[in-house]
Amino acid sequence: MLKYLLLIGGFVLLIKGADFFVDGSSSVAKRLKVPALIIGMTIVAMGTSLPETSVSVSASLAGKNDLAISNAVGSNIFNLMVVCGVCALLCPMAVGKETLKKDLPFSMGAAGVLLGLGAFTGKVERWGGIVLLVLFAFFLYMMISSARKARENDPEFVTDEYKVLPMWKCLLFIFGGAAAIAVGGKMVVEGASDIARAFGMSDNLIGMTVVALGTSLPELVTSIVAARKGEVDMALGNVVGSNIFNILFVLGIAAAISPIGFTVNNAIDTAVLVAMSLMVLLMCIPQKKMLRWHGATMLAVYAGYTTYIFMR
C-alpha cells in the first residue's frame, strides 16, 4: 500500500508543483516586461514537460536508465495516440499547416536522432545530451520566430496575458513548485520501481504504461475538456510541441547530467514512435483534418502496442 501511496503522492506533487512553478515564473517574467508571447512559448511550454523532466532526471541519477528513456518515449506515444485520438473521437479537428509542414516532421526527426544516438552505442552519452539540447534551442528559436511572424501578419493574433502575483507569492510558487517537482519525481521513480519489482515487471514496462500515463494526465484532462467545448483546433500542434520538448529537453538534460543506457526495447519503442508519427501525418495530410475514424484508429493502435509491451 505504501508503494502505491508513494506513486500517487509523487504524481500529485509533480502536477501541482508544475502548475505553481509556471504561475510563479510567468508572473516574474511579466514583472520584467517579458512579452506574453515569449512566456507562452518558453516557460509555460516547458512547464508541461516538468513532470517528465523530473522523473527522467531522477531515474537517470538513480541508475534506472530504462525508466528514464521509457518515461519520455512512453509519454510521447500516449500523447500522440491517446490524447489526440480521444480529441478526434469526441470532435473532429482541423490541423494547422505549420504542424503538418514543420512541427510533426521535426518531432519525427527528434525521435530519429534519439534512436541514432542510442541504437549504435547502447547509450545516450553526455555529448548526445548536449546535441539534443542544441536541437531544442533551435526548435525554441524556430517556435518564437514563427509566432512573431503570425502576430505581425495577423492583426487579430492574440496571446494570453499572464496574471502578475505579489513578489513574495512568486518566489513561494517558484521555489515551492521546484521542490514539489524534485520530491515528486523521486517518489514516482522509487514507487514505480518498487511496484515493478513486486510484480516482476521491468522498468521499461512500467515506464511505458503507468509512469507515462501519470506524467501525461494534465495534457489528457485539458484536451478532453477542450474537446467537449469544441476548442481543439490546435490540439495536435500542442501535443507535437510537447513531444519535441520531451525528447530534446527532457532526455537532453537527463543525458547531459548522467549518460543513459539505451536497450533494445528502447530502440523498438522509439522506432514505433517514429512510425506512429508518420501514420498520423499521412492520415491528416489529405484533408488537413483529424477525423473520428482517425481517432478510433489511433486508439486501436495504442491498445495493440500496449498489449505487445505487456507480452514482451
mmCIF file of C-alpha atoms in Angstrom:
data_model
loop_
_atom_site.group_PDB
_atom_site.id
_atom_site.type_symbol
_atom_site.label_atom_id
_atom_site.label_comp_id
_atom_site.label_asym_id
_atom_site.label_seq_id
_atom_site.Cartn_x
_atom_site.Cartn_y
_atom_site.Cartn_z
ATOM 1 C CA MET A 1 0.000 0.000 0.000
ATOM 2 C CA LEU A 2 2.867 2.389 0.838
ATOM 3 C CA LYS A 3 4.345 1.856 -2.627
ATOM 4 C CA TYR A 4 1.075 2.869 -4.298
ATOM 5 C CA LEU A 5 0.680 5.882 -1.993
ATOM 6 C CA LEU A 6 4.261 6.894 -2.843
ATOM 7 C CA LEU A 7 3.495 6.682 -6.564
ATOM 8 C CA ILE A 8 0.167 8.567 -6.348
ATOM 9 C CA GLY A 9 1.615 11.186 -3.995
ATOM 10 C CA GLY A 10 4.526 11.672 -6.392
ATOM 11 C CA PHE A 11 2.173 12.295 -9.328
ATOM 12 C CA VAL A 12 0.178 14.846 -7.290
ATOM 13 C CA LEU A 13 3.369 16.708 -6.319
ATOM 14 C CA LEU A 14 4.606 16.655 -9.940
ATOM 15 C CA ILE A 15 1.386 18.027 -11.456
ATOM 16 C CA LYS A 16 0.625 20.664 -8.804
ATOM 17 C CA GLY A 17 4.291 21.603 -8.482
ATOM 18 C CA ALA A 18 4.494 22.234 -12.241
ATOM 19 C CA ASP A 19 1.342 24.421 -12.054
ATOM 20 C CA PHE A 20 2.751 26.550 -9.221
ATOM 21 C CA PHE A 21 6.178 26.811 -10.880
ATOM 22 C CA VAL A 22 4.655 28.010 -14.160
ATOM 23 C CA ASP A 23 2.403 30.564 -12.397
ATOM 24 C CA GLY A 24 5.288 31.972 -10.357
ATOM 25 C CA SER A 25 7.746 32.061 -13.269
ATOM 26 C CA SER A 26 5.202 33.632 -15.642
ATOM 27 C CA SER A 27 4.399 36.329 -13.105
ATOM 28 C CA VAL A 28 8.089 37.191 -12.605
ATOM 29 C CA ALA A 29 8.545 37.336 -16.383
ATOM 30 C CA LYS A 30 5.621 39.761 -16.674
ATOM 31 C CA ARG A 31 7.162 41.931 -13.949
ATOM 32 C CA LEU A 32 10.363 42.018 -16.033
ATOM 33 C CA LYS A 33 8.288 43.149 -19.066
ATOM 34 C CA VAL A 34 8.800 39.896 -20.992
ATOM 35 C CA PRO A 35 6.094 39.687 -23.721
ATOM 36 C CA ALA A 36 3.273 37.220 -23.068
ATOM 37 C CA LEU A 37 4.107 35.520 -26.377
ATOM 38 C CA ILE A 38 7.625 34.609 -25.220
ATOM 39 C CA ILE A 39 6.343 33.443 -21.815
ATOM 40 C CA GLY A 40 3.881 31.098 -23.515
ATOM 41 C CA MET A 41 6.491 29.710 -25.894
ATOM 42 C CA THR A 42 9.091 29.080 -23.192
ATOM 43 C CA ILE A 43 8.066 28.940 -19.515
ATOM 44 C CA VAL A 44 4.533 27.599 -19.988
ATOM 45 C CA ALA A 45 5.525 25.169 -22.765
ATOM 46 C CA MET A 46 8.410 23.788 -20.687
ATOM 47 C CA GLY A 47 6.145 23.673 -17.641
ATOM 48 C CA THR A 48 4.039 20.917 -19.233
ATOM 49 C CA SER A 49 7.205 18.814 -19.576
ATOM 50 C CA LEU A 50 8.429 19.364 -16.000
ATOM 51 C CA PRO A 51 6.868 16.115 -14.662
ATOM 52 C CA GLU A 52 8.616 14.083 -17.401
ATOM 53 C CA THR A 53 11.850 16.018 -16.805
ATOM 54 C CA SER A 54 11.813 15.335 -13.069
ATOM 55 C CA VAL A 55 11.066 11.624 -13.477
ATOM 56 C CA SER A 56 13.693 11.084 -16.212
ATOM 57 C CA VAL A 57 16.430 13.043 -14.405
ATOM 58 C CA SER A 58 15.642 11.266 -11.094
ATOM 59 C CA ALA A 59 15.686 7.902 -12.875
ATOM 60 C CA SER A 60 18.981 8.738 -14.613
ATOM 61 C CA LEU A 61 20.639 9.780 -11.340
ATOM 62 C CA ALA A 62 19.317 6.633 -9.618
ATOM 63 C CA GLY A 63 20.705 4.414 -12.382
ATOM 64 C CA LYS A 64 17.189 3.480 -13.566
ATOM 65 C CA ASN A 65 18.140 4.183 -17.184
ATOM 66 C CA ASP A 66 15.384 2.073 -18.706
ATOM 67 C CA LEU A 67 12.796 4.117 -16.798
ATOM 68 C CA ALA A 68 14.364 7.422 -17.937
ATOM 69 C CA ILE A 69 14.004 6.635 -21.660
ATOM 70 C CA SER A 70 10.709 4.736 -21.447
ATOM 71 C CA ASN A 71 9.041 7.561 -19.483
ATOM 72 C CA ALA A 72 9.777 10.166 -22.192
ATOM 73 C CA VAL A 73 9.073 7.882 -25.172
ATOM 74 C CA GLY A 74 6.020 6.335 -23.484
ATOM 75 C CA SER A 75 4.607 9.796 -22.717
ATOM 76 C CA ASN A 76 5.082 10.787 -26.368
ATOM 77 C CA ILE A 77 3.286 7.699 -27.659
ATOM 78 C CA PHE A 78 0.469 8.249 -25.138
ATOM 79 C CA ASN A 79 0.168 11.956 -26.046
ATOM 80 C CA LEU A 80 0.070 11.290 -29.773
ATOM 81 C CA MET A 81 -2.160 8.214 -29.858
ATOM 82 C CA VAL A 82 -4.441 8.641 -26.819
ATOM 83 C CA VAL A 83 -4.678 12.402 -26.169
ATOM 84 C CA CYS A 84 -5.095 13.260 -29.863
ATOM 85 C CA GLY A 85 -7.120 10.106 -30.512
ATOM 86 C CA VAL A 86 -9.655 10.939 -27.779
ATOM 87 C CA CYS A 87 -9.909 14.547 -29.009
ATOM 88 C CA ALA A 88 -10.547 13.449 -32.600
ATOM 89 C CA LEU A 89 -13.100 10.883 -31.459
ATOM 90 C CA LEU A 90 -15.028 13.489 -29.444
ATOM 91 C CA CYS A 91 -14.765 16.286 -32.006
ATOM 92 C CA PRO A 92 -13.060 16.183 -35.449
ATOM 93 C CA MET A 93 -10.376 18.877 -35.544
ATOM 94 C CA ALA A 94 -8.510 20.956 -38.094
ATOM 95 C CA VAL A 95 -4.739 20.507 -38.263
ATOM 96 C CA GLY A 96 -2.624 23.615 -38.840
ATOM 97 C CA LYS A 97 -0.417 23.899 -41.924
ATOM 98 C CA GLU A 98 2.642 24.623 -39.745
ATOM 99 C CA THR A 99 2.008 21.440 -37.770
ATOM 100 C CA LEU A 100 1.995 19.309 -40.933
ATOM 101 C CA LYS A 101 4.898 21.070 -42.665
ATOM 102 C CA LYS A 102 7.255 21.710 -39.743
ATOM 103 C CA ASP A 103 6.271 20.513 -36.283
ATOM 104 C CA LEU A 104 5.321 16.877 -36.950
ATOM 105 C CA PRO A 105 8.314 16.221 -39.263
ATOM 106 C CA PHE A 106 10.590 17.911 -36.683
ATOM 107 C CA SER A 107 9.112 15.667 -33.972
ATOM 108 C CA MET A 108 9.818 12.590 -36.101
ATOM 109 C CA GLY A 109 13.356 13.864 -36.728
ATOM 110 C CA ALA A 110 13.954 14.374 -32.979
ATOM 111 C CA ALA A 111 12.879 10.776 -32.280
ATOM 112 C CA GLY A 112 15.107 9.642 -35.163
ATOM 113 C CA VAL A 113 18.117 11.484 -33.684
ATOM 114 C CA LEU A 114 17.464 9.841 -30.289
ATOM 115 C CA LEU A 115 17.282 6.435 -31.988
ATOM 116 C CA GLY A 116 20.541 7.109 -33.830
ATOM 117 C CA LEU A 117 22.350 8.322 -30.696
ATOM 118 C CA GLY A 118 21.280 5.319 -28.618
ATOM 119 C CA ALA A 119 20.994 2.386 -31.000
ATOM 120 C CA PHE A 120 24.609 2.246 -32.196
ATOM 121 C CA THR A 121 26.409 2.699 -28.872
ATOM 122 C CA GLY A 122 23.819 1.267 -26.457
ATOM 123 C CA LYS A 123 23.594 4.528 -24.505
ATOM 124 C CA VAL A 124 22.998 8.247 -24.885
ATOM 125 C CA GLU A 125 26.277 9.806 -23.750
ATOM 126 C CA ARG A 126 26.690 13.278 -22.237
ATOM 127 C CA TRP A 127 27.700 14.687 -25.620
ATOM 128 C CA GLY A 128 24.499 13.160 -27.046
ATOM 129 C CA GLY A 129 22.502 15.002 -24.382
ATOM 130 C CA ILE A 130 24.224 18.246 -25.430
ATOM 131 C CA VAL A 131 23.295 17.542 -29.076
ATOM 132 C CA LEU A 132 19.646 17.135 -28.040
ATOM 133 C CA LEU A 133 19.735 20.396 -26.044
ATOM 134 C CA VAL A 134 21.258 22.288 -29.003
ATOM 135 C CA LEU A 135 18.453 20.983 -31.220
ATOM 136 C CA PHE A 136 15.982 22.043 -28.517
ATOM 137 C CA ALA A 137 17.403 25.588 -28.527
ATOM 138 C CA PHE A 138 16.995 25.655 -32.328
ATOM 139 C CA PHE A 139 13.389 24.457 -32.021
ATOM 140 C CA LEU A 140 12.667 27.130 -29.406
ATOM 141 C CA TYR A 141 14.093 29.812 -31.724
ATOM 142 C CA MET A 142 12.004 28.440 -34.600
ATOM 143 C CA MET A 143 8.819 28.489 -32.475
ATOM 144 C CA ILE A 144 9.283 32.042 -31.269
ATOM 145 C CA SER A 145 10.141 33.314 -34.768
ATOM 146 C CA SER A 146 7.061 31.606 -36.220
ATOM 147 C CA ALA A 147 4.797 33.077 -33.535
ATOM 148 C CA ARG A 148 6.221 36.551 -34.064
ATOM 149 C CA LYS A 149 5.541 36.325 -37.814
ATOM 150 C CA ALA A 150 1.980 35.173 -37.112
ATOM 151 C CA ARG A 151 1.438 38.173 -34.841
ATOM 152 C CA GLU A 152 2.862 40.589 -37.436
ATOM 153 C CA ASN A 153 0.838 39.137 -40.314
ATOM 154 C CA ASP A 154 -2.433 38.836 -38.421
ATOM 155 C CA PRO A 155 -3.655 41.949 -36.591
ATOM 156 C CA GLU A 156 -6.172 39.782 -34.714
ATOM 157 C CA PHE A 157 -3.475 37.389 -33.458
ATOM 158 C CA VAL A 158 -3.983 37.227 -29.668
ATOM 159 C CA THR A 159 -1.740 35.876 -26.927
ATOM 160 C CA ASP A 160 -2.895 35.060 -23.426
ATOM 161 C CA GLU A 161 -1.924 37.512 -20.726
ATOM 162 C CA TYR A 162 -0.467 36.124 -17.528
ATOM 163 C CA LYS A 163 -1.535 37.459 -14.157
ATOM 164 C CA VAL A 164 1.004 39.301 -12.023
ATOM 165 C CA LEU A 165 1.315 37.977 -8.466
ATOM 166 C CA PRO A 166 2.962 39.681 -5.461
ATOM 167 C CA MET A 167 6.721 39.023 -5.448
ATOM 168 C CA TRP A 168 6.601 37.007 -2.214
ATOM 169 C CA LYS A 169 3.984 34.738 -3.772
ATOM 170 C CA CYS A 170 6.034 34.427 -6.995
ATOM 171 C CA LEU A 171 9.083 33.266 -5.031
ATOM 172 C CA LEU A 172 6.957 30.910 -2.927
ATOM 173 C CA PHE A 173 5.410 29.397 -6.066
ATOM 174 C CA ILE A 174 8.764 29.066 -7.878
ATOM 175 C CA PHE A 175 10.765 27.518 -5.028
ATOM 176 C CA GLY A 176 7.820 25.556 -3.627
ATOM 177 C CA GLY A 177 6.895 24.278 -7.086
ATOM 178 C CA ALA A 178 10.502 23.314 -7.872
ATOM 179 C CA ALA A 179 10.806 21.469 -4.544
ATOM 180 C CA ALA A 180 7.500 19.624 -5.157
ATOM 181 C CA ILE A 181 8.663 18.632 -8.665
ATOM 182 C CA ALA A 182 12.012 17.345 -7.378
ATOM 183 C CA VAL A 183 10.472 15.368 -4.489
ATOM 184 C CA GLY A 184 7.582 14.134 -6.661
ATOM 185 C CA GLY A 185 9.970 12.846 -9.329
ATOM 186 C CA LYS A 186 11.987 10.902 -6.754
ATOM 187 C CA MET A 187 8.790 9.465 -5.229
ATOM 188 C CA VAL A 188 7.460 8.356 -8.635
ATOM 189 C CA VAL A 189 10.747 6.657 -9.575
ATOM 190 C CA GLU A 190 11.001 4.823 -6.234
ATOM 191 C CA GLY A 191 7.306 3.890 -6.117
ATOM 192 C CA ALA A 192 7.211 2.723 -9.747
ATOM 193 C CA SER A 193 10.431 0.704 -9.394
ATOM 194 C CA ASP A 194 9.216 -0.996 -6.196
ATOM 195 C CA ILE A 195 5.861 -1.900 -7.778
ATOM 196 C CA ALA A 196 7.617 -3.183 -10.906
ATOM 197 C CA ARG A 197 9.851 -5.446 -8.829
ATOM 198 C CA ALA A 198 6.931 -6.689 -6.704
ATOM 199 C CA PHE A 199 5.020 -7.813 -9.809
ATOM 200 C CA GLY A 200 8.078 -8.984 -11.727
ATOM 201 C CA MET A 201 7.612 -6.144 -14.237
ATOM 202 C CA SER A 202 10.509 -4.398 -15.954
ATOM 203 C CA ASP A 203 11.291 -0.701 -15.515
ATOM 204 C CA ASN A 204 10.631 -0.340 -19.246
ATOM 205 C CA LEU A 205 7.111 -1.754 -18.934
ATOM 206 C CA ILE A 206 6.062 0.409 -16.004
ATOM 207 C CA GLY A 207 7.707 3.464 -17.576
ATOM 208 C CA MET A 208 5.845 2.940 -20.861
ATOM 209 C CA THR A 209 2.484 2.488 -19.115
ATOM 210 C CA VAL A 210 1.887 3.696 -15.535
ATOM 211 C CA VAL A 211 4.512 6.459 -15.407
ATOM 212 C CA ALA A 212 3.801 7.647 -18.966
ATOM 213 C CA LEU A 213 0.077 7.904 -18.157
ATOM 214 C CA GLY A 214 0.705 9.684 -14.846
ATOM 215 C CA THR A 215 3.001 12.344 -16.286
ATOM 216 C CA SER A 216 0.643 12.902 -19.246
ATOM 217 C CA LEU A 217 -2.511 13.331 -17.144
ATOM 218 C CA PRO A 218 -2.518 17.171 -17.402
ATOM 219 C CA GLU A 219 -2.442 17.024 -21.222
ATOM 220 C CA LEU A 220 -5.142 14.337 -21.307
ATOM 221 C CA VAL A 221 -7.569 16.132 -18.952
ATOM 222 C CA THR A 222 -7.020 19.523 -20.626
ATOM 223 C CA SER A 223 -7.548 18.079 -24.093
ATOM 224 C CA ILE A 224 -10.746 16.222 -23.125
ATOM 225 C CA VAL A 225 -12.207 19.397 -21.578
ATOM 226 C CA ALA A 226 -11.248 21.371 -24.708
ATOM 227 C CA ALA A 227 -12.756 18.714 -26.982
ATOM 228 C CA ARG A 228 -16.056 18.776 -25.085
ATOM 229 C CA LYS A 229 -16.149 22.551 -25.605
ATOM 230 C CA GLY A 230 -15.278 22.211 -29.288
ATOM 231 C CA GLU A 231 -11.965 24.057 -28.830
ATOM 232 C CA VAL A 232 -9.493 21.523 -30.191
ATOM 233 C CA ASP A 233 -8.167 23.164 -33.353
ATOM 234 C CA MET A 234 -4.621 23.324 -32.018
ATOM 235 C CA ALA A 235 -4.637 20.035 -30.075
ATOM 236 C CA LEU A 236 -2.287 18.158 -32.420
ATOM 237 C CA GLY A 237 0.087 21.120 -32.616
ATOM 238 C CA ASN A 238 0.231 21.374 -28.829
ATOM 239 C CA VAL A 239 0.821 17.631 -28.405
ATOM 240 C CA VAL A 240 3.558 17.578 -31.059
ATOM 241 C CA GLY A 241 5.258 20.546 -29.378
ATOM 242 C CA SER A 242 5.114 18.746 -26.030
ATOM 243 C CA ASN A 243 6.577 15.606 -27.637
ATOM 244 C CA ILE A 244 9.522 17.567 -29.038
ATOM 245 C CA PHE A 245 10.140 19.028 -25.569
ATOM 246 C CA ASN A 246 10.054 15.549 -24.029
ATOM 247 C CA ILE A 247 12.794 14.166 -26.280
ATOM 248 C CA LEU A 248 15.072 17.171 -26.777
ATOM 249 C CA PHE A 249 14.646 18.948 -23.425
ATOM 250 C CA VAL A 250 13.814 16.109 -21.002
ATOM 251 C CA LEU A 251 16.234 13.472 -22.290
ATOM 252 C CA GLY A 252 18.801 16.121 -23.241
ATOM 253 C CA ILE A 253 19.019 17.290 -19.617
ATOM 254 C CA ALA A 254 18.925 13.724 -18.238
ATOM 255 C CA ALA A 255 21.741 12.523 -20.540
ATOM 256 C CA ALA A 256 23.864 15.658 -20.012
ATOM 257 C CA ILE A 257 23.724 15.008 -16.241
ATOM 258 C CA SER A 258 24.364 11.271 -16.453
ATOM 259 C CA PRO A 259 24.711 9.011 -19.556
ATOM 260 C CA ILE A 260 21.534 6.985 -20.164
ATOM 261 C CA GLY A 261 21.556 3.324 -21.191
ATOM 262 C CA PHE A 262 19.605 2.535 -24.377
ATOM 263 C CA THR A 263 18.218 -1.021 -24.552
ATOM 264 C CA VAL A 264 16.793 -2.997 -27.450
ATOM 265 C CA ASN A 265 13.280 -2.320 -26.096
ATOM 266 C CA ASN A 266 14.043 1.414 -26.003
ATOM 267 C CA ALA A 267 15.115 1.236 -29.653
ATOM 268 C CA ILE A 268 11.906 -0.608 -30.616
ATOM 269 C CA ASP A 269 9.709 1.879 -28.721
ATOM 270 C CA THR A 270 11.458 4.890 -30.290
ATOM 271 C CA ALA A 271 11.185 3.385 -33.784
ATOM 272 C CA VAL A 272 7.461 2.752 -33.142
ATOM 273 C CA LEU A 273 7.062 6.404 -32.076
ATOM 274 C CA VAL A 274 8.554 7.489 -35.424
ATOM 275 C CA ALA A 275 6.218 5.101 -37.286
ATOM 276 C CA MET A 276 3.155 6.310 -35.359
ATOM 277 C CA SER A 277 4.069 9.952 -36.075
ATOM 278 C CA LEU A 278 4.357 9.120 -39.788
ATOM 279 C CA MET A 279 0.955 7.364 -39.670
ATOM 280 C CA VAL A 280 -0.691 10.452 -38.116
ATOM 281 C CA LEU A 281 0.983 12.725 -40.681
ATOM 282 C CA LEU A 282 -0.235 10.615 -43.621
ATOM 283 C CA MET A 283 -3.792 10.457 -42.205
ATOM 284 C CA CYS A 284 -4.003 14.230 -41.727
ATOM 285 C CA ILE A 285 -2.384 15.456 -44.969
ATOM 286 C CA PRO A 286 -5.273 14.819 -47.438
ATOM 287 C CA GLN A 287 -7.959 16.905 -45.684
ATOM 288 C CA LYS A 288 -5.835 18.897 -43.179
ATOM 289 C CA LYS A 289 -8.120 17.396 -40.520
ATOM 290 C CA MET A 290 -8.159 14.681 -37.895
ATOM 291 C CA LEU A 291 -11.457 12.808 -38.223
ATOM 292 C CA ARG A 292 -13.314 10.471 -35.866
ATOM 293 C CA TRP A 293 -12.142 7.343 -37.670
ATOM 294 C CA HIS A 294 -8.574 8.626 -37.344
ATOM 295 C CA GLY A 295 -9.083 8.890 -33.583
ATOM 296 C CA ALA A 296 -10.551 5.379 -33.388
ATOM 297 C CA THR A 297 -7.629 4.001 -35.429
ATOM 298 C CA MET A 298 -5.073 5.735 -33.192
ATOM 299 C CA LEU A 299 -6.669 4.374 -30.004
ATOM 300 C CA ALA A 300 -6.794 0.867 -31.504
ATOM 301 C CA VAL A 301 -3.105 1.062 -32.492
ATOM 302 C CA TYR A 302 -2.193 2.235 -28.984
ATOM 303 C CA ALA A 303 -4.184 -0.617 -27.409
ATOM 304 C CA GLY A 304 -2.445 -3.096 -29.692
ATOM 305 C CA TYR A 305 1.021 -1.778 -28.904
ATOM 306 C CA THR A 306 0.329 -1.703 -25.169
ATOM 307 C CA THR A 307 -0.715 -5.364 -25.395
ATOM 308 C CA TYR A 308 2.571 -6.115 -27.157
ATOM 309 C CA ILE A 309 4.536 -4.277 -24.408
ATOM 310 C CA PHE A 310 2.893 -6.409 -21.701
ATOM 311 C CA MET A 311 3.510 -9.616 -23.661
ATOM 312 C CA ARG A 312 7.199 -8.951 -24.257
#
